[in-house]
PDB file of N, CA and C in Angstrom:
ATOM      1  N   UNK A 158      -2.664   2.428  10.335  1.00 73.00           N
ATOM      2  CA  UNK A 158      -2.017   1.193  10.727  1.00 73.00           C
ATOM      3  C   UNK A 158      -3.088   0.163  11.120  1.00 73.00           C
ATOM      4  N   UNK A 159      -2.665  -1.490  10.566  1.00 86.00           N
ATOM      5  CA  UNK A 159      -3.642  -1.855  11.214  1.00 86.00           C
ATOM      6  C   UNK A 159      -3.667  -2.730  12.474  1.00 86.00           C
ATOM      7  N   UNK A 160      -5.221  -3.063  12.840  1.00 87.00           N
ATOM      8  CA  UNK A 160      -4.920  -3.613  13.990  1.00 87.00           C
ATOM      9  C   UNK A 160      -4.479  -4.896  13.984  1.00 87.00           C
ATOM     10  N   UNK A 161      -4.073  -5.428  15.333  1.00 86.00           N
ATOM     11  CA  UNK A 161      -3.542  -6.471  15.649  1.00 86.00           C
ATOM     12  C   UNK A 161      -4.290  -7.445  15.728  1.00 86.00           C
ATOM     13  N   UNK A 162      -3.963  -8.804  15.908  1.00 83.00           N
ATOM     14  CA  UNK A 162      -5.553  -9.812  16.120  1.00 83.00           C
ATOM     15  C   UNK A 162      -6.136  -9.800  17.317  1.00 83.00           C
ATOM     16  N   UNK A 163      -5.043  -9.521  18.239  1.00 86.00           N
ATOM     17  CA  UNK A 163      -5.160  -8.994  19.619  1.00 86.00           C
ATOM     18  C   UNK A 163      -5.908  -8.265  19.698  1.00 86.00           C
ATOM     19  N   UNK A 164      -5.853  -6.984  19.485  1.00 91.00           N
ATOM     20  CA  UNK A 164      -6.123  -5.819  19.639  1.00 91.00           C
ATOM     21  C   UNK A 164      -8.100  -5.569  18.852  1.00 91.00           C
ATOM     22  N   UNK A 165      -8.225  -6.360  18.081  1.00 90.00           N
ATOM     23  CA  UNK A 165      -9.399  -7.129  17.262  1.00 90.00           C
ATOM     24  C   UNK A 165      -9.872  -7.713  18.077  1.00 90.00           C
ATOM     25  N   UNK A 166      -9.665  -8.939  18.920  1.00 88.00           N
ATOM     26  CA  UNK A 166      -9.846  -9.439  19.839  1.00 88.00           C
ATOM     27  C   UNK A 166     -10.321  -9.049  21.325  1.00 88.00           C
ATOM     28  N   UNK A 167      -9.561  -7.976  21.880  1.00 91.00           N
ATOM     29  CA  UNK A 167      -9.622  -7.541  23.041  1.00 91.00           C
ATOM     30  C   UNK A 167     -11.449  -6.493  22.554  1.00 91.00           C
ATOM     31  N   UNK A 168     -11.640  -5.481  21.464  1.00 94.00           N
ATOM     32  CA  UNK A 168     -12.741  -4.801  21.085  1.00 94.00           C
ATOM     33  C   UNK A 168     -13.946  -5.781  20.627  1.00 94.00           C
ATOM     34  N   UNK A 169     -13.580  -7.128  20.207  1.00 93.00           N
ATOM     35  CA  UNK A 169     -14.347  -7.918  19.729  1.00 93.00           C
ATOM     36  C   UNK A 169     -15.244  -8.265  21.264  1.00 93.00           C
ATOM     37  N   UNK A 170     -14.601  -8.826  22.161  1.00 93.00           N
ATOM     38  CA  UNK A 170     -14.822  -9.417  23.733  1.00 93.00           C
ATOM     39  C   UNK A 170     -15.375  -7.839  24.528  1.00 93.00           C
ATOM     40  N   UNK A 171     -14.893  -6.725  24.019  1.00 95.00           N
ATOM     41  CA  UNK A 171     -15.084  -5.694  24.640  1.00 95.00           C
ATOM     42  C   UNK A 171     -17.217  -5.446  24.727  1.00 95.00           C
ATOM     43  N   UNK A 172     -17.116  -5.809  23.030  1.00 95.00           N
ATOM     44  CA  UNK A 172     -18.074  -5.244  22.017  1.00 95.00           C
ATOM     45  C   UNK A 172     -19.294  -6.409  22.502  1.00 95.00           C
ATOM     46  N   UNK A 173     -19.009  -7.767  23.325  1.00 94.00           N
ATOM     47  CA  UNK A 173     -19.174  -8.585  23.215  1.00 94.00           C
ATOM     48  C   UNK A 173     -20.407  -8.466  25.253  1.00 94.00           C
ATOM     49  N   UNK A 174     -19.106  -8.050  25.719  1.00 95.00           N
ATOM     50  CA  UNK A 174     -19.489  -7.418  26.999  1.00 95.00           C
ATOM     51  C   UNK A 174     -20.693  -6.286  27.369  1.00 95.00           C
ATOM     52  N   UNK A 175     -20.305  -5.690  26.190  1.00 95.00           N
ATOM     53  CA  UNK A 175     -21.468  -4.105  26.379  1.00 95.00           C
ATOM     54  C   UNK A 175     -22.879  -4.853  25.981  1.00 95.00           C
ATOM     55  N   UNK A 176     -22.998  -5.548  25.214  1.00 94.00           N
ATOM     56  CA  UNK A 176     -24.134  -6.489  24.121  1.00 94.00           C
ATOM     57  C   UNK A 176     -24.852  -7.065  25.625  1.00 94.00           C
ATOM     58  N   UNK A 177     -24.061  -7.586  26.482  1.00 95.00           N
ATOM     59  CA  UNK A 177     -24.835  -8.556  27.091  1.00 95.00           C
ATOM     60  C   UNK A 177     -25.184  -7.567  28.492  1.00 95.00           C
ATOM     61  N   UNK A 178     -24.869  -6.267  29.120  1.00 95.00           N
ATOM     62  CA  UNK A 178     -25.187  -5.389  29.554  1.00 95.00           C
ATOM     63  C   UNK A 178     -26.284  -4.890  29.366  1.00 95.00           C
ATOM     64  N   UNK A 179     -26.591  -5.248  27.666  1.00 95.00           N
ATOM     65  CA  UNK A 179     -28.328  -4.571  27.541  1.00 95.00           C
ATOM     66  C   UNK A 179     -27.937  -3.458  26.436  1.00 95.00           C
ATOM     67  N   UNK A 180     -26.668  -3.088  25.898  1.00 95.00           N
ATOM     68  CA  UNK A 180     -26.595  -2.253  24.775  1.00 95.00           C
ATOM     69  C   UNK A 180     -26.424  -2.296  23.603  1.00 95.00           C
ATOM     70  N   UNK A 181     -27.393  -1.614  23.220  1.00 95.00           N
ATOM     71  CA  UNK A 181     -27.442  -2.001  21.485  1.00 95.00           C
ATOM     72  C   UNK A 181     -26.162  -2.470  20.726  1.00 95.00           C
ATOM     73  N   UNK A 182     -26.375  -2.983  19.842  1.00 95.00           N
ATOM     74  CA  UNK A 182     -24.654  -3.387  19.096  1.00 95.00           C
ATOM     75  C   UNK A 182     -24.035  -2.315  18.873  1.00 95.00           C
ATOM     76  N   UNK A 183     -24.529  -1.643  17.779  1.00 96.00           N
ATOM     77  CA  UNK A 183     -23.734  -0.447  17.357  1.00 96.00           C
ATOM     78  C   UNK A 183     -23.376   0.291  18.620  1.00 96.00           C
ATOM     79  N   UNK A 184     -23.922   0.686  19.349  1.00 97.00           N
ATOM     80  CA  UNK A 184     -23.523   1.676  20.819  1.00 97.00           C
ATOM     81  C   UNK A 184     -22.737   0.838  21.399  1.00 97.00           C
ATOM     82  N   UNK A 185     -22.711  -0.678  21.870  1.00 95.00           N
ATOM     83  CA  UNK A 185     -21.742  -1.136  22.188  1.00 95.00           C
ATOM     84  C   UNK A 185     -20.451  -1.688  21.143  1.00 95.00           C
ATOM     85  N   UNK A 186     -20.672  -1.832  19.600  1.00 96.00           N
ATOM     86  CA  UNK A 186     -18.829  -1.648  19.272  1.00 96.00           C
ATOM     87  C   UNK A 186     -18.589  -0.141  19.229  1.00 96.00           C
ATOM     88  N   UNK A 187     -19.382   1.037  19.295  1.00 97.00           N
ATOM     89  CA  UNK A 187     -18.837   2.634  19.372  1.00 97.00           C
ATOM     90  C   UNK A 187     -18.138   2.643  21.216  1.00 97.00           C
ATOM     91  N   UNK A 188     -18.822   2.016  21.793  1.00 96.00           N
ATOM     92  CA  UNK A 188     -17.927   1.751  23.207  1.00 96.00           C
ATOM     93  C   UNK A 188     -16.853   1.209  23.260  1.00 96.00           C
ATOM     94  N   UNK A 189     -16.753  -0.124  22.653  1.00 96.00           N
ATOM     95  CA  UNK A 189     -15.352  -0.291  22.729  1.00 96.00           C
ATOM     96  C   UNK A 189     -14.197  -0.131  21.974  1.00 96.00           C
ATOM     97  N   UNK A 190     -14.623   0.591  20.571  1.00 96.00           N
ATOM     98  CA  UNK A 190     -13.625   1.156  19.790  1.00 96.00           C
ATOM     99  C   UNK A 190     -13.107   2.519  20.343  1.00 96.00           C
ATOM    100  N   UNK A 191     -14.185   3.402  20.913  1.00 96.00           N
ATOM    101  CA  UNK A 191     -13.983   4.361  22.143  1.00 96.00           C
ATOM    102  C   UNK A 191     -12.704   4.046  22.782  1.00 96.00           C
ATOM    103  N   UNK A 192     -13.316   2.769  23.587  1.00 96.00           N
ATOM    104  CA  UNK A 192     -12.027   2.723  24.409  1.00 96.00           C
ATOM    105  C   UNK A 192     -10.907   2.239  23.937  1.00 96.00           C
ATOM    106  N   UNK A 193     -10.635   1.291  22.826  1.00 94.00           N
ATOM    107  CA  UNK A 193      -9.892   1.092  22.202  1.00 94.00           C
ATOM    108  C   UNK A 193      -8.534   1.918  21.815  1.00 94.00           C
ATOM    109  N   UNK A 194      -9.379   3.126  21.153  1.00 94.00           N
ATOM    110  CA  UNK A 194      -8.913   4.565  20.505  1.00 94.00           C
ATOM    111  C   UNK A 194      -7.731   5.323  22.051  1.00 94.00           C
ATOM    112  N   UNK A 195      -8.791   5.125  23.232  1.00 95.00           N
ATOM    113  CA  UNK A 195      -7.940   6.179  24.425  1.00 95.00           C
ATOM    114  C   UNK A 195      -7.385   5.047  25.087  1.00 95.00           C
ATOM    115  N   UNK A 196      -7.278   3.970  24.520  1.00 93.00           N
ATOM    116  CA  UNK A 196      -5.962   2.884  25.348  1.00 93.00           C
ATOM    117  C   UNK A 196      -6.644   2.742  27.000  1.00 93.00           C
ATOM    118  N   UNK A 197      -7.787   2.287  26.914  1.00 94.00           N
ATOM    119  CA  UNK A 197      -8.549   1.391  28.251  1.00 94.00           C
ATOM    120  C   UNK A 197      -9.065   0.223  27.830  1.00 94.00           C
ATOM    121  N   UNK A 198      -8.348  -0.507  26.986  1.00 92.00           N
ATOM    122  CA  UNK A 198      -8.883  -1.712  26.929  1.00 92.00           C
ATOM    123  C   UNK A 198      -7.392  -2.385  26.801  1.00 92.00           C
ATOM    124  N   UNK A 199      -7.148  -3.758  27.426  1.00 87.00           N
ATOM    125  CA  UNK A 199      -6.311  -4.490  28.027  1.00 87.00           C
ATOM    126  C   UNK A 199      -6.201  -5.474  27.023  1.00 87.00           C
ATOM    127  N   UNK A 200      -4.984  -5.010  26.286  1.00 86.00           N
ATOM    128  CA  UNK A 200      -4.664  -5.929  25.392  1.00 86.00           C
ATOM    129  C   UNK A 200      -3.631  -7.143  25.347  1.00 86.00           C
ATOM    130  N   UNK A 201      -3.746  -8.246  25.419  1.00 78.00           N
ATOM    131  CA  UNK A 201      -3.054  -9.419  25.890  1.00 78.00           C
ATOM    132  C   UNK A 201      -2.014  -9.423  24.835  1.00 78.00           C
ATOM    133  N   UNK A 202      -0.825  -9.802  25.840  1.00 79.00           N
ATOM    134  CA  UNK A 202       0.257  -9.492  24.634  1.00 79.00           C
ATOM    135  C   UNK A 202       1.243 -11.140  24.493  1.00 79.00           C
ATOM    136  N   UNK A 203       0.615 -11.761  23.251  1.00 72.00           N
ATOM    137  CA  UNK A 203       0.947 -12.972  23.019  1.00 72.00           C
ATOM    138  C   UNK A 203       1.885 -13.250  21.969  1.00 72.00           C
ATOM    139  N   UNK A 204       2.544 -13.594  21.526  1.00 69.00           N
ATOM    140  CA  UNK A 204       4.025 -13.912  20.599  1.00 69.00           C
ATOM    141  C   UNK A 204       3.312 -15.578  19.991  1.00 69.00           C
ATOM    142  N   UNK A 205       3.625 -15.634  18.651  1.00 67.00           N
ATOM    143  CA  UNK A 205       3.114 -16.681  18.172  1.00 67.00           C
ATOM    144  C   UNK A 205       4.469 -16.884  17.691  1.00 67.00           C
ATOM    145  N   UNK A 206       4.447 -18.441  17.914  1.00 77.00           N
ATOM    146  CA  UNK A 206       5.691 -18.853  17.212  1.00 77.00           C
ATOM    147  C   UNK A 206       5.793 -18.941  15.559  1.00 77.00           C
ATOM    148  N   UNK A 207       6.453 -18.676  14.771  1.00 80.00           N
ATOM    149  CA  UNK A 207       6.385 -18.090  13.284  1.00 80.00           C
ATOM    150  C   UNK A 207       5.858 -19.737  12.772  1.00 80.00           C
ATOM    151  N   UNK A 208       5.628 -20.886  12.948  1.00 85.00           N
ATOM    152  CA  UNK A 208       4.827 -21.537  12.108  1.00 85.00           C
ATOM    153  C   UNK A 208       3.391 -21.856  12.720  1.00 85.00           C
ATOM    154  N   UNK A 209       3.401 -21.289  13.691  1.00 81.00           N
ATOM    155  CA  UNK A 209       1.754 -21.161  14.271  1.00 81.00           C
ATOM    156  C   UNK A 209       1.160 -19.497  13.240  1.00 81.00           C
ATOM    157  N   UNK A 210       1.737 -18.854  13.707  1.00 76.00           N
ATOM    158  CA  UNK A 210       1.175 -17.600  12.900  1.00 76.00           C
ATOM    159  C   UNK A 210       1.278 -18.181  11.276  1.00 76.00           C
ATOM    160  N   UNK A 211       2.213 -18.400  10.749  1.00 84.00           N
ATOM    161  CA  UNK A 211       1.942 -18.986   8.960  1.00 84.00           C
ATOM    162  C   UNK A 211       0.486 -19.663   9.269  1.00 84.00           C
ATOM    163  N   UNK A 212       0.575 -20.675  10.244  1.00 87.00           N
ATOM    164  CA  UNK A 212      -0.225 -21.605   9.903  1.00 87.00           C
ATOM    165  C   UNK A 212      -1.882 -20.670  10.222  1.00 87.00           C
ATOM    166  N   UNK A 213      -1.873 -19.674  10.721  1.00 81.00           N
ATOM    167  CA  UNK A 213      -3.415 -18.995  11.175  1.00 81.00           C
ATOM    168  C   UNK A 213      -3.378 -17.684   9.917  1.00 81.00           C
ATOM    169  N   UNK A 214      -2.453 -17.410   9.458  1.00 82.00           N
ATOM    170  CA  UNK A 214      -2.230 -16.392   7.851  1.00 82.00           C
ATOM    171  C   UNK A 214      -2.948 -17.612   7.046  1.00 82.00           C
ATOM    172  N   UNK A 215      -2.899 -18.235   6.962  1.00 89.00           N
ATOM    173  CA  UNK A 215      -2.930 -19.751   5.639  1.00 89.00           C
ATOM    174  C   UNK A 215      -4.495 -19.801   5.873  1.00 89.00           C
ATOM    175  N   UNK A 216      -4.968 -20.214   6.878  1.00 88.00           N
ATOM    176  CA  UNK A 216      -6.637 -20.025   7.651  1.00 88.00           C
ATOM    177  C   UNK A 216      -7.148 -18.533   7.184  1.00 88.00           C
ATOM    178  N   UNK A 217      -6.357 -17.522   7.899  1.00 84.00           N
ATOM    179  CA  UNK A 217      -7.391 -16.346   7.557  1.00 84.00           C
ATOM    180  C   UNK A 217      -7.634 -16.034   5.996  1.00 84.00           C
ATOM    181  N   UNK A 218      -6.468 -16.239   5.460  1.00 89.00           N
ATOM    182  CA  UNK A 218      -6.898 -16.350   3.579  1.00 89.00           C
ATOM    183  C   UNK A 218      -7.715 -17.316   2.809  1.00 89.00           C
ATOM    184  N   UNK A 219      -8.102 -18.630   3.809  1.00 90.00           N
ATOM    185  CA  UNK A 219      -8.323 -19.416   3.099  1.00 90.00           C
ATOM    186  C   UNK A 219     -10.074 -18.690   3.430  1.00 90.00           C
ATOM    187  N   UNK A 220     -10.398 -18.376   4.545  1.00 88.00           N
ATOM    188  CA  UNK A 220     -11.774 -18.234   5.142  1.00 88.00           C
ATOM    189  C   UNK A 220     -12.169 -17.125   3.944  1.00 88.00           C
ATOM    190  N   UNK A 221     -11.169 -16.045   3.848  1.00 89.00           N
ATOM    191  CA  UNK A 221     -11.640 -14.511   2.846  1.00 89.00           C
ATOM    192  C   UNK A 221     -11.669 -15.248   1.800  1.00 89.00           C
ATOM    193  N   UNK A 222     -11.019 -15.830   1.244  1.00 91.00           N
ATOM    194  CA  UNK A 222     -11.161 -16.550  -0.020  1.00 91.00           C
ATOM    195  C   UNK A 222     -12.599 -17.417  -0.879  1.00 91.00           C
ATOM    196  N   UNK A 223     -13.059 -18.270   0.571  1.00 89.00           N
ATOM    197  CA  UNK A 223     -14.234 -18.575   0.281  1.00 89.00           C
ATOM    198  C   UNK A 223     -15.409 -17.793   0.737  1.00 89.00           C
ATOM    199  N   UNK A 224     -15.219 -17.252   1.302  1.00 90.00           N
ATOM    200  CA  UNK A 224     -15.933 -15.669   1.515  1.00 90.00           C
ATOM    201  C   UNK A 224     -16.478 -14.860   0.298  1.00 90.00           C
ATOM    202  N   UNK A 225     -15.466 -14.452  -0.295  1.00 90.00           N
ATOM    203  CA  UNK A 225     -15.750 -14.129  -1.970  1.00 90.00           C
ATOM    204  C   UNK A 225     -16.442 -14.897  -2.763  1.00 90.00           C
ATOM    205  N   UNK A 226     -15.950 -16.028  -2.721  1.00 90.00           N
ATOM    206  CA  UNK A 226     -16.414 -17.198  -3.727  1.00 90.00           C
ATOM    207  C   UNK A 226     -18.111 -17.670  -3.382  1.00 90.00           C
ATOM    208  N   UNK A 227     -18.476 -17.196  -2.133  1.00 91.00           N
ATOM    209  CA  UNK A 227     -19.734 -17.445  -1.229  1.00 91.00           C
ATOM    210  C   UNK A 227     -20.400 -16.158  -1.995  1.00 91.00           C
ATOM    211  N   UNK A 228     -19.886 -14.975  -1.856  1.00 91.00           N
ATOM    212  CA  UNK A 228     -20.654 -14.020  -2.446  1.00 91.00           C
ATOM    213  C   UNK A 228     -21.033 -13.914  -3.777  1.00 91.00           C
ATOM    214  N   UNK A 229     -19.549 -14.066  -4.397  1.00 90.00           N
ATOM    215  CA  UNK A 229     -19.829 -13.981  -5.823  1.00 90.00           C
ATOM    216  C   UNK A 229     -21.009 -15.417  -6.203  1.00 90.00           C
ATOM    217  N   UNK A 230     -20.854 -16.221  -5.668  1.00 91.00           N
ATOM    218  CA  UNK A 230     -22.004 -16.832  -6.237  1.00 91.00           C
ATOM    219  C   UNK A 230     -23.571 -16.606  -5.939  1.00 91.00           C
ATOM    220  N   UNK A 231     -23.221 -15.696  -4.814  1.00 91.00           N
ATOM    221  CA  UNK A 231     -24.729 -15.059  -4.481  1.00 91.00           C
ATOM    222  C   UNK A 231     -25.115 -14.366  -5.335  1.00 91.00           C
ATOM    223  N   UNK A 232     -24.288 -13.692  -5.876  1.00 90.00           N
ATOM    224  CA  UNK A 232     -24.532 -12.376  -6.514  1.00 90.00           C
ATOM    225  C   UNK A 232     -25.074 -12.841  -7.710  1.00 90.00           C
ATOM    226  N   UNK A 233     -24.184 -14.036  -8.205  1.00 89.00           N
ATOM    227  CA  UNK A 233     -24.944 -14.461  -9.927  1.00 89.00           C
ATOM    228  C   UNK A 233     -26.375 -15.145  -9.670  1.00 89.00           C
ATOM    229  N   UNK A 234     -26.636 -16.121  -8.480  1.00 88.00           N
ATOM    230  CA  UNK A 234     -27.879 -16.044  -8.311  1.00 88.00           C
ATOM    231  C   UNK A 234     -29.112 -14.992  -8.230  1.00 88.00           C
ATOM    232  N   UNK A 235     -28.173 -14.131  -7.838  1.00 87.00           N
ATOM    233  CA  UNK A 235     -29.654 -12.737  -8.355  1.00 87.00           C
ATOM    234  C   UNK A 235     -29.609 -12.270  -8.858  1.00 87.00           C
ATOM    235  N   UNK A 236     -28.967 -12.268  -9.829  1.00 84.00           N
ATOM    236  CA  UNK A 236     -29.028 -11.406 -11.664  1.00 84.00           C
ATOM    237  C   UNK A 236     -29.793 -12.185 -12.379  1.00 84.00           C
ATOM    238  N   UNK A 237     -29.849 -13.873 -11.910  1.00 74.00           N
ATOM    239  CA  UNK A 237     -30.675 -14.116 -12.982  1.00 74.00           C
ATOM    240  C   UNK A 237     -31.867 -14.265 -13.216  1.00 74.00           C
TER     241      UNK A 237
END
């Protein structure tokens, strides 16, 4: 199942916290997916009204979209 944006959010800030503690990245997102996993991290529970959420679906596709289009043109730059 996947996660929530929340729930992305809360490990993102988690992952974000351990970093500035002094721990390596990787050891700090394995910390807060850790806690993530055994339900100690405090996930804010927010309700989007259905044309705010369309309107942040419409954003997150548009970002992956040129995301691809960013790569794939990387990619033909180094074949040639």
């Amino acid at each position: 199942m996947a996660r929530s944006e929340m729930e992305n959010f809360a490990i993102r800030q988690k992952t974000e916290e351990m970093i500035a503690l002094g721990y390596p990245t990787e050891q700090a997102q394995a910390i807060a997916f850790r806690m993530y996993r055994d339900g100690e991290l405090t996930i804010p529970k927010i309700k989007l009204d259905k044309k705010t959420q369309q309107t942040k679906d419409k954003m997150r596709a548009a970002r992956s979209a040129n995301s691809i289009l960013i790569l794939y043109q990387l990619a033909k730059k180094l074949t040639k």
